[in-house]
PDB file of C-alpha atoms and ligand atoms in Angstrom:
ATOM      1  CA  MET A   1       0.000   0.000   0.000  1.00 39.00           C
ATOM      2  CA  SER A   2       1.248   3.497  -0.798  1.00 45.00           C
ATOM      3  CA  ILE A   3       2.668   5.522   2.046  1.00 46.00           C
ATOM      4  CA  PHE A   4       1.548   8.694   0.260  1.00 47.00           C
ATOM      5  CA  LYS A   5      -1.832  10.335   0.707  1.00 59.00           C
ATOM      6  CA  ASN A   6      -2.129  10.381  -3.082  1.00 77.00           C
ATOM      7  CA  ASP A   7       0.146   9.448  -5.925  1.00 92.00           C
ATOM      8  CA  ILE A   8      -0.528  12.191  -8.436  1.00 97.00           C
ATOM      9  CA  LEU A   9       3.181  13.080  -8.641  1.00 98.00           C
ATOM     10  CA  LYS A  10       4.536   9.607  -8.004  1.00 97.00           C
ATOM     11  CA  GLY A  11       8.199   9.311  -9.032  1.00 95.00           C
ATOM     12  CA  LYS A  12       8.431  12.895 -10.305  1.00 98.00           C
ATOM     13  CA  ILE A  13      11.619  14.841  -9.591  1.00 98.00           C
ATOM     14  CA  ALA A  14      10.996  18.303  -8.156  1.00 99.00           C
ATOM     15  CA  LEU A  15      13.265  21.190  -7.184  1.00 99.00           C
ATOM     16  CA  VAL A  16      11.941  23.785  -4.738  1.00 99.00           C
ATOM     17  CA  THR A  17      13.869  26.962  -3.899  1.00 99.00           C
ATOM     18  CA  GLY A  18      13.152  28.725  -0.624  1.00 98.00           C
ATOM     19  CA  ALA A  19      12.410  25.292   0.816  1.00 99.00           C
ATOM     20  CA  SER A  20      13.757  25.969   4.303  1.00 98.00           C
ATOM     21  CA  ARG A  21      10.807  28.021   5.519  1.00 98.00           C
ATOM     22  CA  GLY A  22       7.306  29.269   4.844  1.00 98.00           C
ATOM     23  CA  ILE A  23       5.646  28.710   1.494  1.00 99.00           C
ATOM     24  CA  GLY A  24       8.599  26.853  -0.086  1.00 99.00           C
ATOM     25  CA  ARG A  25       8.789  24.438   2.810  1.00 98.00           C
ATOM     26  CA  ALA A  26       5.009  23.781   2.684  1.00 98.00           C
ATOM     27  CA  ILE A  27       5.194  23.202  -1.080  1.00 99.00           C
ATOM     28  CA  SER A  28       8.085  20.756  -0.613  1.00 98.00           C
ATOM     29  CA  VAL A  29       6.115  18.768   1.961  1.00 98.00           C
ATOM     30  CA  GLU A  30       2.943  18.696  -0.184  1.00 98.00           C
ATOM     31  CA  LEU A  31       4.882  17.663  -3.325  1.00 98.00           C
ATOM     32  CA  SER A  32       6.397  14.828  -1.307  1.00 98.00           C
ATOM     33  CA  LYS A  33       2.986  13.754   0.011  1.00 97.00           C
ATOM     34  CA  ALA A  34       1.892  13.569  -3.627  1.00 98.00           C
ATOM     35  CA  GLY A  35       4.788  11.191  -4.355  1.00 97.00           C
ATOM     36  CA  ALA A  36       7.519  13.471  -5.736  1.00 98.00           C
ATOM     37  CA  HIS A  37      11.223  13.262  -4.898  1.00 98.00           C
ATOM     38  CA  VAL A  38      12.136  16.773  -3.769  1.00 98.00           C
ATOM     39  CA  ILE A  39      15.444  18.636  -3.976  1.00 99.00           C
ATOM     40  CA  LEU A  40      15.398  21.427  -1.400  1.00 99.00           C
ATOM     41  CA  VAL A  41      17.339  24.664  -1.912  1.00 99.00           C
ATOM     42  CA  SER A  42      17.965  27.756   0.208  1.00 98.00           C
ATOM     43  CA  ARG A  43      21.017  29.372   1.810  1.00 98.00           C
ATOM     44  CA  THR A  44      20.607  27.993   5.349  1.00 98.00           C
ATOM     45  CA  LEU A  45      21.503  24.319   5.382  1.00 98.00           C
ATOM     46  CA  SER A  46      20.469  23.724   9.009  1.00 98.00           C
ATOM     47  CA  LEU A  47      16.871  24.790   8.307  1.00 98.00           C
ATOM     48  CA  LEU A  48      16.778  22.928   5.000  1.00 98.00           C
ATOM     49  CA  ARG A  49      17.786  19.794   6.899  1.00 98.00           C
ATOM     50  CA  GLU A  50      14.665  20.248   9.056  1.00 98.00           C
ATOM     51  CA  THR A  51      12.494  20.181   5.921  1.00 98.00           C
ATOM     52  CA  GLU A  52      14.481  17.179   4.668  1.00 98.00           C
ATOM     53  CA  GLU A  53      13.929  15.398   7.985  1.00 98.00           C
ATOM     54  CA  ALA A  54      10.179  16.217   8.019  1.00 98.00           C
ATOM     55  CA  ILE A  55       9.855  14.656   4.550  1.00 98.00           C
ATOM     56  CA  SER A  56      12.012  11.589   5.140  1.00 98.00           C
ATOM     57  CA  SER A  57      10.383  10.830   8.511  1.00 98.00           C
ATOM     58  CA  SER A  58       7.038  10.671   6.654  1.00 97.00           C
ATOM     59  CA  GLY A  59       8.496   8.150   4.192  1.00 97.00           C
ATOM     60  CA  GLY A  60       9.349  10.577   1.393  1.00 98.00           C
ATOM     61  CA  TRP A  61      12.647  11.362  -0.360  1.00 98.00           C
ATOM     62  CA  ALA A  62      14.325  14.755  -0.112  1.00 98.00           C
ATOM     63  CA  LYS A  63      17.811  16.164  -0.542  1.00 98.00           C
ATOM     64  CA  ALA A  64      18.900  19.461   1.014  1.00 98.00           C
ATOM     65  CA  LEU A  65      21.373  21.565  -0.991  1.00 98.00           C
ATOM     66  CA  SER A  66      22.540  24.960   0.176  1.00 98.00           C
ATOM     67  CA  ALA A  67      22.663  27.613  -2.571  1.00 99.00           C
ATOM     68  CA  ASP A  68      22.079  31.309  -3.084  1.00 98.00           C
ATOM     69  CA  VAL A  69      19.689  31.524  -6.044  1.00 99.00           C
ATOM     70  CA  ALA A  70      21.128  34.920  -6.974  1.00 98.00           C
ATOM     71  CA  SER A  71      24.462  33.209  -7.701  1.00 98.00           C
ATOM     72  CA  ILE A  72      24.592  31.420 -11.054  1.00 98.00           C
ATOM     73  CA  ASN A  73      27.591  29.434  -9.756  1.00 98.00           C
ATOM     74  CA  ASP A  74      25.634  28.137  -6.758  1.00 98.00           C
ATOM     75  CA  VAL A  75      22.627  27.323  -8.932  1.00 98.00           C
ATOM     76  CA  SER A  76      24.869  25.505 -11.464  1.00 98.00           C
ATOM     77  CA  LYS A  77      26.077  23.182  -8.691  1.00 98.00           C
ATOM     78  CA  VAL A  78      22.471  22.294  -7.836  1.00 99.00           C
ATOM     79  CA  PHE A  79      21.647  21.472 -11.459  1.00 98.00           C
ATOM     80  CA  ASN A  80      24.882  19.501 -11.845  1.00 98.00           C
ATOM     81  CA  PHE A  81      23.700  17.374  -8.921  1.00 98.00           C
ATOM     82  CA  ILE A  82      20.278  16.799 -10.519  1.00 98.00           C
ATOM     83  CA  GLU A  83      21.871  15.996 -13.892  1.00 98.00           C
ATOM     84  CA  ARG A  84      24.214  13.460 -12.260  1.00 98.00           C
ATOM     85  CA  GLU A  85      21.594  11.837 -10.002  1.00 98.00           C
ATOM     86  CA  PHE A  86      18.529  11.809 -12.261  1.00 98.00           C
ATOM     87  CA  GLY A  87      19.357  13.245 -15.693  1.00 98.00           C
ATOM     88  CA  TYR A  88      16.034  15.112 -15.871  1.00 98.00           C
ATOM     89  CA  LEU A  89      13.659  17.311 -13.851  1.00 98.00           C
ATOM     90  CA  ASN A  90       9.846  17.298 -13.881  1.00 98.00           C
ATOM     91  CA  ILE A  91       8.955  20.204 -11.579  1.00 99.00           C
ATOM     92  CA  LEU A  92      10.672  23.490 -10.668  1.00 99.00           C
ATOM     93  CA  VAL A  93       9.177  25.733  -7.990  1.00 99.00           C
ATOM     94  CA  ASN A  94      10.817  29.142  -7.566  1.00 99.00           C
ATOM     95  CA  SER A  95       9.741  30.229  -4.087  1.00 99.00           C
ATOM     96  CA  ALA A  96      12.967  31.828  -2.788  1.00 99.00           C
ATOM     97  CA  GLY A  97      12.289  35.498  -2.255  1.00 98.00           C
ATOM     98  CA  ILE A  98      12.862  38.437   0.048  1.00 98.00           C
ATOM     99  CA  SER A  99      10.979  41.558   1.054  1.00 95.00           C
ATOM    100  CA  PRO A 100      13.284  43.254   3.542  1.00 84.00           C
ATOM    101  CA  HIS A 101      11.541  46.618   3.924  1.00 74.00           C
ATOM    102  CA  TYR A 102       8.195  48.199   4.531  1.00 80.00           C
ATOM    103  CA  THR A 103       9.165  51.753   3.674  1.00 89.00           C
ATOM    104  CA  SER A 104       8.433  54.453   1.131  1.00 93.00           C
ATOM    105  CA  PHE A 105      10.239  54.056  -2.186  1.00 94.00           C
ATOM    106  CA  HIS A 106      12.143  57.341  -1.809  1.00 94.00           C
ATOM    107  CA  LYS A 107      13.575  56.143   1.524  1.00 93.00           C
ATOM    108  CA  ALA A 108      14.650  52.663   0.413  1.00 91.00           C
ATOM    109  CA  PRO A 109      18.457  52.364   0.051  1.00 90.00           C
ATOM    110  CA  LEU A 110      19.887  51.492  -3.357  1.00 90.00           C
ATOM    111  CA  GLU A 111      21.684  48.452  -1.925  1.00 89.00           C
ATOM    112  CA  ASP A 112      18.311  47.026  -0.886  1.00 90.00           C
ATOM    113  CA  TRP A 113      16.904  47.460  -4.412  1.00 93.00           C
ATOM    114  CA  LYS A 114      19.755  45.362  -5.755  1.00 95.00           C
ATOM    115  CA  GLU A 115      19.322  42.629  -3.176  1.00 96.00           C
ATOM    116  CA  ILE A 116      15.596  42.343  -3.893  1.00 97.00           C
ATOM    117  CA  ILE A 117      16.069  42.349  -7.670  1.00 97.00           C
ATOM    118  CA  ASN A 118      18.998  39.897  -7.536  1.00 98.00           C
ATOM    119  CA  THR A 119      17.084  37.405  -5.406  1.00 98.00           C
ATOM    120  CA  ASN A 120      13.521  37.740  -6.664  1.00 98.00           C
ATOM    121  CA  ILE A 121      14.201  38.264 -10.377  1.00 98.00           C
ATOM    122  CA  PHE A 122      17.692  36.925 -11.118  1.00 98.00           C
ATOM    123  CA  GLY A 123      17.143  33.997  -8.744  1.00 98.00           C
ATOM    124  CA  THR A 124      14.123  32.915 -10.775  1.00 99.00           C
ATOM    125  CA  PHE A 125      15.866  33.589 -14.109  1.00 98.00           C
ATOM    126  CA  ASN A 126      18.934  31.572 -13.042  1.00 98.00           C
ATOM    127  CA  CYS A 127      16.882  28.538 -12.023  1.00 99.00           C
ATOM    128  CA  CYS A 128      14.629  28.627 -15.090  1.00 99.00           C
ATOM    129  CA  LYS A 129      17.591  28.946 -17.467  1.00 98.00           C
ATOM    130  CA  LEU A 130      19.523  26.053 -15.967  1.00 98.00           C
ATOM    131  CA  ALA A 131      16.401  23.913 -15.544  1.00 99.00           C
ATOM    132  CA  PHE A 132      15.434  24.152 -19.219  1.00 99.00           C
ATOM    133  CA  PRO A 133      17.682  21.333 -20.565  1.00 98.00           C
ATOM    134  CA  LEU A 134      16.474  18.972 -17.823  1.00 98.00           C
ATOM    135  CA  LEU A 135      12.794  19.938 -18.014  1.00 98.00           C
ATOM    136  CA  SER A 136      12.751  19.632 -21.797  1.00 98.00           C
ATOM    137  CA  LYS A 137      13.886  15.999 -21.578  1.00 98.00           C
ATOM    138  CA  CYS A 138      10.483  15.067 -20.082  1.00 98.00           C
ATOM    139  CA  SER A 139       7.264  14.459 -22.011  1.00 97.00           C
ATOM    140  CA  SER A 140       5.587  16.945 -19.677  1.00 97.00           C
ATOM    141  CA  SER A 141       7.090  19.225 -17.072  1.00 98.00           C
ATOM    142  CA  SER A 142       6.096  22.247 -15.062  1.00 98.00           C
ATOM    143  CA  ILE A 143       7.502  25.456 -13.575  1.00 99.00           C
ATOM    144  CA  ILE A 144       5.706  27.313 -10.809  1.00 99.00           C
ATOM    145  CA  ASN A 145       7.005  30.793 -10.019  1.00 99.00           C
ATOM    146  CA  ILE A 146       5.879  32.308  -6.740  1.00 99.00           C
ATOM    147  CA  SER A 147       4.979  35.928  -7.470  1.00 99.00           C
ATOM    148  CA  SER A 148       2.598  37.931  -5.248  1.00 98.00           C
ATOM    149  CA  ILE A 149      -0.566  40.009  -5.435  1.00 98.00           C
ATOM    150  CA  GLY A 150       2.072  42.759  -5.441  1.00 98.00           C
ATOM    151  CA  GLY A 151       2.888  41.478  -8.941  1.00 98.00           C
ATOM    152  CA  VAL A 152      -0.581  42.440 -10.210  1.00 98.00           C
ATOM    153  CA  ILE A 153      -1.594  45.426  -8.059  1.00 98.00           C
ATOM    154  CA  GLY A 154       0.430  48.207  -6.463  1.00 96.00           C
ATOM    155  CA  LEU A 155       1.193  47.707  -2.775  1.00 94.00           C
ATOM    156  CA  PRO A 156       2.542  50.800  -1.015  1.00 92.00           C
ATOM    157  CA  ARG A 157       5.825  50.680   0.968  1.00 92.00           C
ATOM    158  CA  VAL A 158       7.083  47.634  -0.921  1.00 95.00           C
ATOM    159  CA  ALA A 159       7.543  49.259  -4.346  1.00 96.00           C
ATOM    160  CA  ILE A 160      10.752  47.467  -5.344  1.00 96.00           C
ATOM    161  CA  TYR A 161       9.340  44.156  -4.153  1.00 97.00           C
ATOM    162  CA  THR A 162       6.144  44.667  -6.187  1.00 97.00           C
ATOM    163  CA  ALA A 163       8.231  45.623  -9.230  1.00 97.00           C
ATOM    164  CA  SER A 164      10.209  42.390  -8.853  1.00 98.00           C
ATOM    165  CA  LYS A 165       7.007  40.342  -8.554  1.00 98.00           C
ATOM    166  CA  GLY A 166       5.426  42.089 -11.554  1.00 98.00           C
ATOM    167  CA  ALA A 167       8.490  41.070 -13.542  1.00 98.00           C
ATOM    168  CA  ILE A 168       7.901  37.456 -12.520  1.00 99.00           C
ATOM    169  CA  VAL A 169       4.300  37.570 -13.797  1.00 98.00           C
ATOM    170  CA  THR A 170       5.262  38.833 -17.264  1.00 98.00           C
ATOM    171  CA  PHE A 171       8.350  36.594 -17.399  1.00 99.00           C
ATOM    172  CA  THR A 172       6.125  33.608 -16.586  1.00 99.00           C
ATOM    173  CA  LYS A 173       3.746  34.479 -19.411  1.00 98.00           C
ATOM    174  CA  ALA A 174       6.572  35.051 -21.917  1.00 99.00           C
ATOM    175  CA  ILE A 175       8.400  31.781 -21.292  1.00 98.00           C
ATOM    176  CA  SER A 176       5.125  29.838 -21.140  1.00 99.00           C
ATOM    177  CA  ILE A 177       4.750  30.750 -24.823  1.00 99.00           C
ATOM    178  CA  GLU A 178       8.399  30.074 -25.696  1.00 98.00           C
ATOM    179  CA  TRP A 179       8.494  26.713 -23.913  1.00 98.00           C
ATOM    180  CA  ALA A 180       5.044  25.330 -24.791  1.00 98.00           C
ATOM    181  CA  PRO A 181       6.557  23.477 -27.806  1.00 98.00           C
ATOM    182  CA  TYR A 182       8.898  21.719 -25.336  1.00 98.00           C
ATOM    183  CA  ASN A 183       5.906  20.540 -23.227  1.00 98.00           C
ATOM    184  CA  ILE A 184       7.009  22.726 -20.324  1.00 99.00           C
ATOM    185  CA  ARG A 185       4.067  24.434 -18.646  1.00 99.00           C
ATOM    186  CA  VAL A 186       4.964  27.658 -16.839  1.00 99.00           C
ATOM    187  CA  ASN A 187       2.590  29.199 -14.297  1.00 99.00           C
ATOM    188  CA  ALA A 188       2.780  31.638 -11.412  1.00 99.00           C
ATOM    189  CA  ILE A 189       1.065  31.781  -8.056  1.00 99.00           C
ATOM    190  CA  CYS A 190       0.284  35.215  -6.628  1.00 99.00           C
ATOM    191  CA  PRO A 191      -0.297  34.847  -2.897  1.00 98.00           C
ATOM    192  CA  GLY A 192      -1.835  37.566  -0.759  1.00 98.00           C
ATOM    193  CA  PHE A 193      -0.813  37.792   2.893  1.00 97.00           C
ATOM    194  CA  ILE A 194       0.359  34.410   4.138  1.00 98.00           C
ATOM    195  CA  GLU A 195       1.497  33.550   7.677  1.00 97.00           C
ATOM    196  CA  THR A 196       5.263  33.123   7.307  1.00 97.00           C
ATOM    197  CA  ASP A 197       8.459  34.771   8.548  1.00 97.00           C
ATOM    198  CA  MET A 198       8.054  37.292   5.714  1.00 96.00           C
ATOM    199  CA  THR A 199       4.874  38.723   7.252  1.00 95.00           C
ATOM    200  CA  LYS A 200       5.950  38.245  10.888  1.00 93.00           C
ATOM    201  CA  GLY A 201       7.027  41.902  11.230  1.00 88.00           C
ATOM    202  CA  LEU A 202       3.597  43.004  10.046  1.00 86.00           C
ATOM    203  CA  SER A 203       1.749  40.479  12.194  1.00 83.00           C
ATOM    204  CA  SER A 204       3.589  41.629  15.305  1.00 85.00           C
ATOM    205  CA  LYS A 205       2.124  45.150  14.946  1.00 87.00           C
ATOM    206  CA  SER A 206      -1.477  44.481  15.898  1.00 90.00           C
ATOM    207  CA  GLU A 207      -2.854  47.777  14.536  1.00 92.00           C
ATOM    208  CA  LEU A 208      -1.201  47.238  11.151  1.00 88.00           C
ATOM    209  CA  LYS A 209      -2.296  43.608  11.083  1.00 92.00           C
ATOM    210  CA  GLU A 210      -5.913  44.636  11.768  1.00 95.00           C
ATOM    211  CA  GLN A 211      -5.714  47.156   8.909  1.00 93.00           C
ATOM    212  CA  VAL A 212      -4.513  44.447   6.539  1.00 94.00           C
ATOM    213  CA  ILE A 213      -7.112  41.932   7.706  1.00 97.00           C
ATOM    214  CA  SER A 214      -9.883  44.501   7.239  1.00 97.00           C
ATOM    215  CA  ARG A 215      -8.951  44.518   3.506  1.00 96.00           C
ATOM    216  CA  ILE A 216      -9.232  40.714   3.173  1.00 98.00           C
ATOM    217  CA  PRO A 217     -12.809  39.547   2.455  1.00 98.00           C
ATOM    218  CA  MET A 218     -12.073  36.194   4.113  1.00 98.00           C
ATOM    219  CA  GLY A 219     -10.896  38.077   7.214  1.00 98.00           C
ATOM    220  CA  ARG A 220      -7.624  36.253   7.822  1.00 97.00           C
ATOM    221  CA  PHE A 221      -4.113  35.642   6.496  1.00 97.00           C
ATOM    222  CA  GLY A 222      -3.634  32.514   4.403  1.00 98.00           C
ATOM    223  CA  LYS A 223      -1.621  29.505   5.528  1.00 98.00           C
ATOM    224  CA  PRO A 224       1.424  28.233   3.584  1.00 98.00           C
ATOM    225  CA  GLU A 225      -0.376  24.896   3.064  1.00 98.00           C
ATOM    226  CA  GLU A 226      -3.189  26.716   1.225  1.00 98.00           C
ATOM    227  CA  VAL A 227      -0.645  27.895  -1.337  1.00 98.00           C
ATOM    228  CA  ALA A 228       1.129  24.534  -1.397  1.00 98.00           C
ATOM    229  CA  LYS A 229      -1.973  22.552  -2.373  1.00 98.00           C
ATOM    230  CA  ALA A 230      -2.484  24.820  -5.385  1.00 98.00           C
ATOM    231  CA  ALA A 231       1.158  24.289  -6.372  1.00 98.00           C
ATOM    232  CA  VAL A 232       0.646  20.516  -6.324  1.00 98.00           C
ATOM    233  CA  PHE A 233      -2.361  20.939  -8.617  1.00 98.00           C
ATOM    234  CA  LEU A 234      -0.420  23.141 -11.059  1.00 98.00           C
ATOM    235  CA  ALA A 235       2.427  20.608 -11.088  1.00 98.00           C
ATOM    236  CA  SER A 236       0.074  17.694 -11.775  1.00 98.00           C
ATOM    237  CA  ASP A 237      -1.508  16.319 -14.935  1.00 97.00           C
ATOM    238  CA  GLY A 238      -4.785  17.783 -13.649  1.00 97.00           C
ATOM    239  CA  ALA A 239      -3.408  21.099 -14.910  1.00 98.00           C
ATOM    240  CA  SER A 240      -2.219  19.665 -18.245  1.00 98.00           C
ATOM    241  CA  TYR A 241      -3.795  22.467 -20.350  1.00 98.00           C
ATOM    242  CA  ILE A 242      -2.909  25.306 -17.970  1.00 98.00           C
ATOM    243  CA  THR A 243       0.099  27.426 -18.886  1.00 99.00           C
ATOM    244  CA  GLY A 244       0.933  31.127 -18.696  1.00 99.00           C
ATOM    245  CA  HIS A 245      -1.571  31.472 -15.852  1.00 98.00           C
ATOM    246  CA  CYS A 246      -1.183  33.491 -12.652  1.00 98.00           C
ATOM    247  CA  LEU A 247      -3.241  31.981  -9.871  1.00 98.00           C
ATOM    248  CA  ILE A 248      -4.180  34.522  -7.210  1.00 98.00           C
ATOM    249  CA  ILE A 249      -4.549  33.054  -3.705  1.00 98.00           C
ATOM    250  CA  ASP A 250      -5.466  35.990  -1.478  1.00 98.00           C
ATOM    251  CA  GLY A 251      -8.712  35.357   0.400  1.00 98.00           C
ATOM    252  CA  GLY A 252     -10.412  37.756  -2.024  1.00 98.00           C
ATOM    253  CA  TRP A 253      -8.136  40.836  -1.516  1.00 98.00           C
ATOM    254  CA  THR A 254      -7.910  41.641  -5.228  1.00 98.00           C
ATOM    255  CA  ALA A 255     -11.502  40.625  -6.081  1.00 97.00           C
ATOM    256  CA  GLY A 256     -12.990  44.029  -5.292  1.00 90.00           C
TER     257      GLY A 256
HETATM  258  P1  NAP B 301      10.054  33.269   4.048  1.00 90.31           P
HETATM  259  O1  NAP B 301       9.335  32.504   5.086  1.00 90.31           O
HETATM  260  O2  NAP B 301      10.839  34.458   4.432  1.00 90.31           O
HETATM  261  O3  NAP B 301      10.970  32.233   3.253  1.00 90.31           O
HETATM  262  C1  NAP B 301      11.796  32.676   2.216  1.00 90.31           C
HETATM  263  C2  NAP B 301      12.594  31.497   1.708  1.00 90.31           C
HETATM  264  O4  NAP B 301      13.429  31.944   0.631  1.00 90.31           O
HETATM  265  C3  NAP B 301      13.495  30.899   2.765  1.00 90.31           C
HETATM  266  O5  NAP B 301      13.554  29.506   2.577  1.00 90.31           O
HETATM  267  C4  NAP B 301      14.843  31.534   2.454  1.00 90.31           C
HETATM  268  O6  NAP B 301      15.881  30.717   2.945  1.00 90.31           O
HETATM  269  C5  NAP B 301      14.775  31.560   0.922  1.00 90.31           C
HETATM  270  N1  NAP B 301      15.685  32.519   0.316  1.00 90.31           N
HETATM  271  C6  NAP B 301      15.707  33.867   0.464  1.00 90.31           C
HETATM  272  N2  NAP B 301      16.701  34.391  -0.260  1.00 90.31           N
HETATM  273  C7  NAP B 301      17.327  33.354  -0.880  1.00 90.31           C
HETATM  274  C8  NAP B 301      18.442  33.258  -1.745  1.00 90.31           C
HETATM  275  N3  NAP B 301      19.126  34.338  -2.157  1.00 90.31           N
HETATM  276  N4  NAP B 301      18.808  32.026  -2.190  1.00 90.31           N
HETATM  277  C9  NAP B 301      18.142  30.928  -1.795  1.00 90.31           C
HETATM  278  N5  NAP B 301      17.080  30.949  -0.979  1.00 90.31           N
HETATM  279  C10 NAP B 301      16.685  32.155  -0.517  1.00 90.31           C
HETATM  280  O7  NAP B 301       9.058  33.795   2.916  1.00 90.31           O
HETATM  281  P2  NAP B 301       7.716  33.164   2.335  1.00 90.31           P
HETATM  282  O8  NAP B 301       6.613  33.977   2.853  1.00 90.31           O
HETATM  283  O9  NAP B 301       7.703  31.689   2.443  1.00 90.31           O
HETATM  284  O10 NAP B 301       7.921  33.584   0.815  1.00 90.31           O
HETATM  285  C11 NAP B 301       8.099  32.625  -0.222  1.00 90.31           C
HETATM  286  C12 NAP B 301       7.785  33.284  -1.545  1.00 90.31           C
HETATM  287  O11 NAP B 301       6.423  33.711  -1.536  1.00 90.31           O
HETATM  288  C13 NAP B 301       8.623  34.535  -1.808  1.00 90.31           C
HETATM  289  O12 NAP B 301       8.984  34.582  -3.155  1.00 90.31           O
HETATM  290  C14 NAP B 301       7.671  35.654  -1.464  1.00 90.31           C
HETATM  291  O13 NAP B 301       7.982  36.836  -2.147  1.00 90.31           O
HETATM  292  C15 NAP B 301       6.350  35.058  -1.892  1.00 90.31           C
HETATM  293  N6  NAP B 301       5.185  35.670  -1.256  1.00 90.31           N
HETATM  294  C16 NAP B 301       5.012  35.591   0.099  1.00 90.31           C
HETATM  295  C17 NAP B 301       3.870  36.178   0.655  1.00 90.31           C
HETATM  296  C18 NAP B 301       3.577  36.145   2.131  1.00 90.31           C
HETATM  297  O14 NAP B 301       2.625  36.815   2.579  1.00 90.31           O
HETATM  298  N7  NAP B 301       4.295  35.410   2.936  1.00 90.31           N
HETATM  299  C19 NAP B 301       2.943  36.833  -0.163  1.00 90.31           C
HETATM  300  C20 NAP B 301       3.168  36.879  -1.522  1.00 90.31           C
HETATM  301  C21 NAP B 301       4.288  36.281  -2.073  1.00 90.31           C
HETATM  302  P3  NAP B 301      17.324  31.268   3.378  1.00 90.31           P
HETATM  303  O15 NAP B 301      17.112  32.562   4.077  1.00 90.31           O
HETATM  304  O16 NAP B 301      17.865  30.182   4.238  1.00 90.31           O
HETATM  305  O17 NAP B 301      18.093  31.384   2.119  1.00 90.31           O
END
């Protein structure tokens, strides 16, 4: 009998960046529950090992590899590992991302712009570029880029972050067209406010948190697992005709 709750991704090879915490970690766990072998990437090996342990103690397979997605050299080492071990890749999830500041654009230091752009945009570009030869070896494969509602609407005090996430939405659409002939589906998920370390600073200020919650029709932040289950769907054959799509998961924030 299968140890997995379902087998919709049985035997698939997946790479998840930002897998040590938050949304990336939840996606890694859900992909594993669906039967995928998961390669876990972020900079902090100790935390990645916790995700690895959570997956292997539930009977899944995971491998933690430390890498900075903004570094093409680091990312190359990850893909060299996948090439050597498996020779192909079915699923790439780009969840690594940062949003270091809640401040007005004119006050944000230039160094911070670069860090956000290097991680959120170049990190995704690096992984997509190096994944292409391995993804295109499969009869069907899938990329899921984690953008944000900030990629489709303006969010004040995170202007550079929203610019980086907007870039991910249009990049996703562009390469979905370019790579459709290679049977690579490319989609994005645009989460609203999700309970992770990224929103901890906001959550700790109760007045600010109340203001945010008052804008969410469902009246609460989302949970990482609620994003992760959608990622499993997009990675699966159930989404076989879905490409170039940006799935908003925001409790209704952008509906009005
Ligand atoms: P999080 O809890 O802060 O986790 C971020 C993850 O990205 C960590 O695993 C972190 O690990 C990794 N990371 C950051 N910079 C990296 C780098 N240069 N190289 C490799 N890994 C890196 O954030 P989260 O909320 O899960 O966010 C995940 C994604 O969802 C991000 O792209 C974020 O923009 C997006 N998002 C989040 C929300 C939200 O409300 N939480 C809403 C919309 C979109 P290390 O620090 O160990 O490297």
